Amino acid sequence: MHSPGPKNIPLAERMRPDSLDGFAGQEHLVGPDRLLRRLISSRRLPSLLLWGPPGSGKTTLANILARTIDADFIFFSAVLAGVKDIRRIVATAEEERAKNGGTILFVDEIHRFNKGQQDAFLPHV
């Protein structure tokens, strides 16, 4: 068995930008001397909410931010994660933050959290 090479990676993933310079749109946030660039240069990102339609670059932007500040990136879907998963993911994020100093926890579809999921997650925000 061989490891997947670049040919096995979907085209959309291969074309995804890996820096703010390659990110299209949102110039008022990612342009030279704009908010996100200033936050990156300070290496202190606050909690951020990224809102937009599917395919607008929210996950890509979060990945770029994590890569740029050398932070761990932890992704999970509120639709697929139960309370037990949320507790485990938050614990992992806290451990990584303590070890490495930087963690970006990306919660996809956060508006889909039910009451139990909210109660497990919100004390950590």
Short mmCIF file of C-alpha atoms in Angstrom, two decimals:
data_model
loop_
_atom_site.label_atom_id
_atom_site.label_comp_id
_atom_site.label_asym_id
_atom_site.label_seq_id
_atom_site.Cartn_x
_atom_site.Cartn_y
_atom_site.Cartn_z
CA MET A 1 0.00 0.00 0.00
CA HIS A 2 1.34 3.46 -0.83
CA SER A 3 0.67 6.77 0.83
CA PRO A 4 -1.63 9.17 -0.97
CA GLY A 5 0.26 11.60 -3.14
CA PRO A 6 -0.75 14.99 -4.48
CA LYS A 7 -2.82 13.34 -7.23
CA ASN A 8 -5.12 11.85 -4.60
CA ILE A 9 -5.81 15.19 -2.92
CA PRO A 10 -9.00 16.85 -4.23
CA LEU A 11 -8.40 19.82 -6.52
CA ALA A 12 -10.22 22.22 -4.17
CA GLU A 13 -7.86 21.22 -1.36
CA ARG A 14 -4.77 21.62 -3.56
CA MET A 15 -5.91 25.08 -4.65
CA ARG A 16 -6.78 26.28 -1.14
CA PRO A 17 -4.62 29.31 -0.19
CA ASP A 18 -2.09 28.79 2.59
CA SER A 19 -1.37 32.42 3.44
CA LEU A 20 -3.24 35.70 3.78
CA ASP A 21 -1.56 36.89 0.59
CA GLY A 22 -3.34 34.12 -1.32
CA PHE A 23 -6.69 34.61 0.41
CA ALA A 24 -9.24 36.27 -1.92
CA GLY A 25 -11.68 38.82 -0.59
CA GLN A 26 -12.19 40.46 2.79
CA GLU A 27 -9.45 43.02 2.08
CA HIS A 28 -10.81 45.21 4.87
CA LEU A 29 -9.74 42.44 7.28
CA VAL A 30 -6.78 40.70 5.63
CA GLY A 31 -5.23 43.50 3.57
CA PRO A 32 -1.95 45.22 4.46
CA ASP A 33 -2.06 46.78 7.94
CA ARG A 34 -5.65 45.61 8.45
CA LEU A 35 -7.14 44.03 11.57
CA LEU A 36 -6.19 40.38 11.06
CA ARG A 37 -2.66 41.22 10.00
CA ARG A 38 -2.21 43.43 13.07
CA LEU A 39 -3.55 40.68 15.33
CA ILE A 40 -1.18 38.18 13.73
CA SER A 41 1.82 40.45 14.20
CA SER A 42 0.88 40.83 17.88
CA ARG A 43 0.53 37.00 18.05
CA ARG A 44 -2.58 37.44 20.19
CA LEU A 45 -5.77 36.37 18.50
CA PRO A 46 -9.01 36.97 20.42
CA SER A 47 -12.01 34.69 20.11
CA LEU A 48 -13.40 35.21 16.63
CA LEU A 49 -16.72 34.38 15.00
CA LEU A 50 -16.47 33.80 11.27
CA TRP A 51 -19.83 33.97 9.54
CA GLY A 52 -20.69 33.41 5.91
CA PRO A 53 -22.20 31.00 3.42
CA PRO A 54 -20.64 27.60 2.71
CA GLY A 55 -17.49 27.92 0.61
CA SER A 56 -16.77 31.52 1.60
CA GLY A 57 -13.43 30.68 3.22
CA LYS A 58 -14.15 30.53 6.95
CA THR A 59 -12.27 27.27 7.56
CA THR A 60 -9.49 28.27 5.17
CA LEU A 61 -9.03 31.59 6.97
CA ALA A 62 -8.91 29.87 10.38
CA ASN A 63 -6.32 27.40 9.05
CA ILE A 64 -4.22 30.26 7.67
CA LEU A 65 -4.39 32.09 11.00
CA ALA A 66 -3.30 28.97 12.91
CA ARG A 67 -0.45 28.27 10.50
CA THR A 68 0.71 31.90 10.52
CA ILE A 69 0.98 32.12 14.32
CA ASP A 70 2.22 28.51 14.61
CA ALA A 71 -0.81 27.41 16.64
CA ASP A 72 -2.43 24.00 16.79
CA PHE A 73 -5.66 23.80 14.77
CA ILE A 74 -8.48 21.66 16.16
CA PHE A 75 -11.62 21.36 14.04
CA PHE A 76 -14.93 19.85 15.04
CA SER A 77 -18.50 19.94 13.84
CA ALA A 78 -21.25 20.87 16.27
CA VAL A 79 -23.59 18.69 14.23
CA LEU A 80 -21.50 15.54 14.72
CA ALA A 81 -20.07 16.05 18.22
CA GLY A 82 -21.89 14.93 21.33
CA VAL A 83 -21.34 16.26 24.85
CA LYS A 84 -18.69 13.59 25.54
CA ASP A 85 -16.86 14.57 22.33
CA ILE A 86 -17.00 18.26 23.24
CA ARG A 87 -15.49 17.61 26.66
CA ARG A 88 -12.71 15.53 25.08
CA ILE A 89 -12.02 18.13 22.38
CA VAL A 90 -11.92 21.00 24.88
CA ALA A 91 -9.58 19.00 27.14
CA THR A 92 -7.31 18.30 24.16
CA ALA A 93 -7.33 21.99 23.17
CA GLU A 94 -6.45 23.03 26.73
CA GLU A 95 -3.60 20.48 26.88
CA GLU A 96 -2.21 21.66 23.53
CA ARG A 97 -2.49 25.28 24.60
CA ALA A 98 -0.58 24.56 27.82
CA LYS A 99 2.17 22.71 25.91
CA ASN A 100 2.48 24.87 22.82
CA GLY A 101 1.00 28.20 23.83
CA GLY A 102 -1.34 28.53 20.88
CA THR A 103 -4.47 26.66 19.85
CA ILE A 104 -7.26 27.57 17.48
CA LEU A 105 -10.43 25.60 18.15
CA PHE A 106 -12.68 25.82 15.10
CA VAL A 107 -16.31 24.87 15.77
CA ASP A 108 -18.20 24.39 12.52
CA GLU A 109 -21.97 24.95 12.63
CA ILE A 110 -21.85 26.25 16.22
CA HIS A 111 -25.42 27.52 15.88
CA ARG A 112 -26.53 23.86 15.79
CA PHE A 113 -25.46 23.19 19.39
CA ASN A 114 -28.27 21.87 21.57
CA LYS A 115 -28.62 22.91 25.23
CA GLY A 116 -26.43 20.05 26.52
CA GLN A 117 -23.68 20.85 24.02
CA GLN A 118 -23.86 24.55 24.91
CA ASP A 119 -23.59 23.77 28.63
CA ALA A 120 -20.50 21.61 28.00
CA PHE A 121 -18.80 24.17 25.74
CA LEU A 122 -19.63 27.67 26.98
CA PRO A 123 -17.70 27.56 30.31
CA HIS A 124 -14.52 27.28 28.23
CA VAL A 125 -15.16 30.27 26.00
#
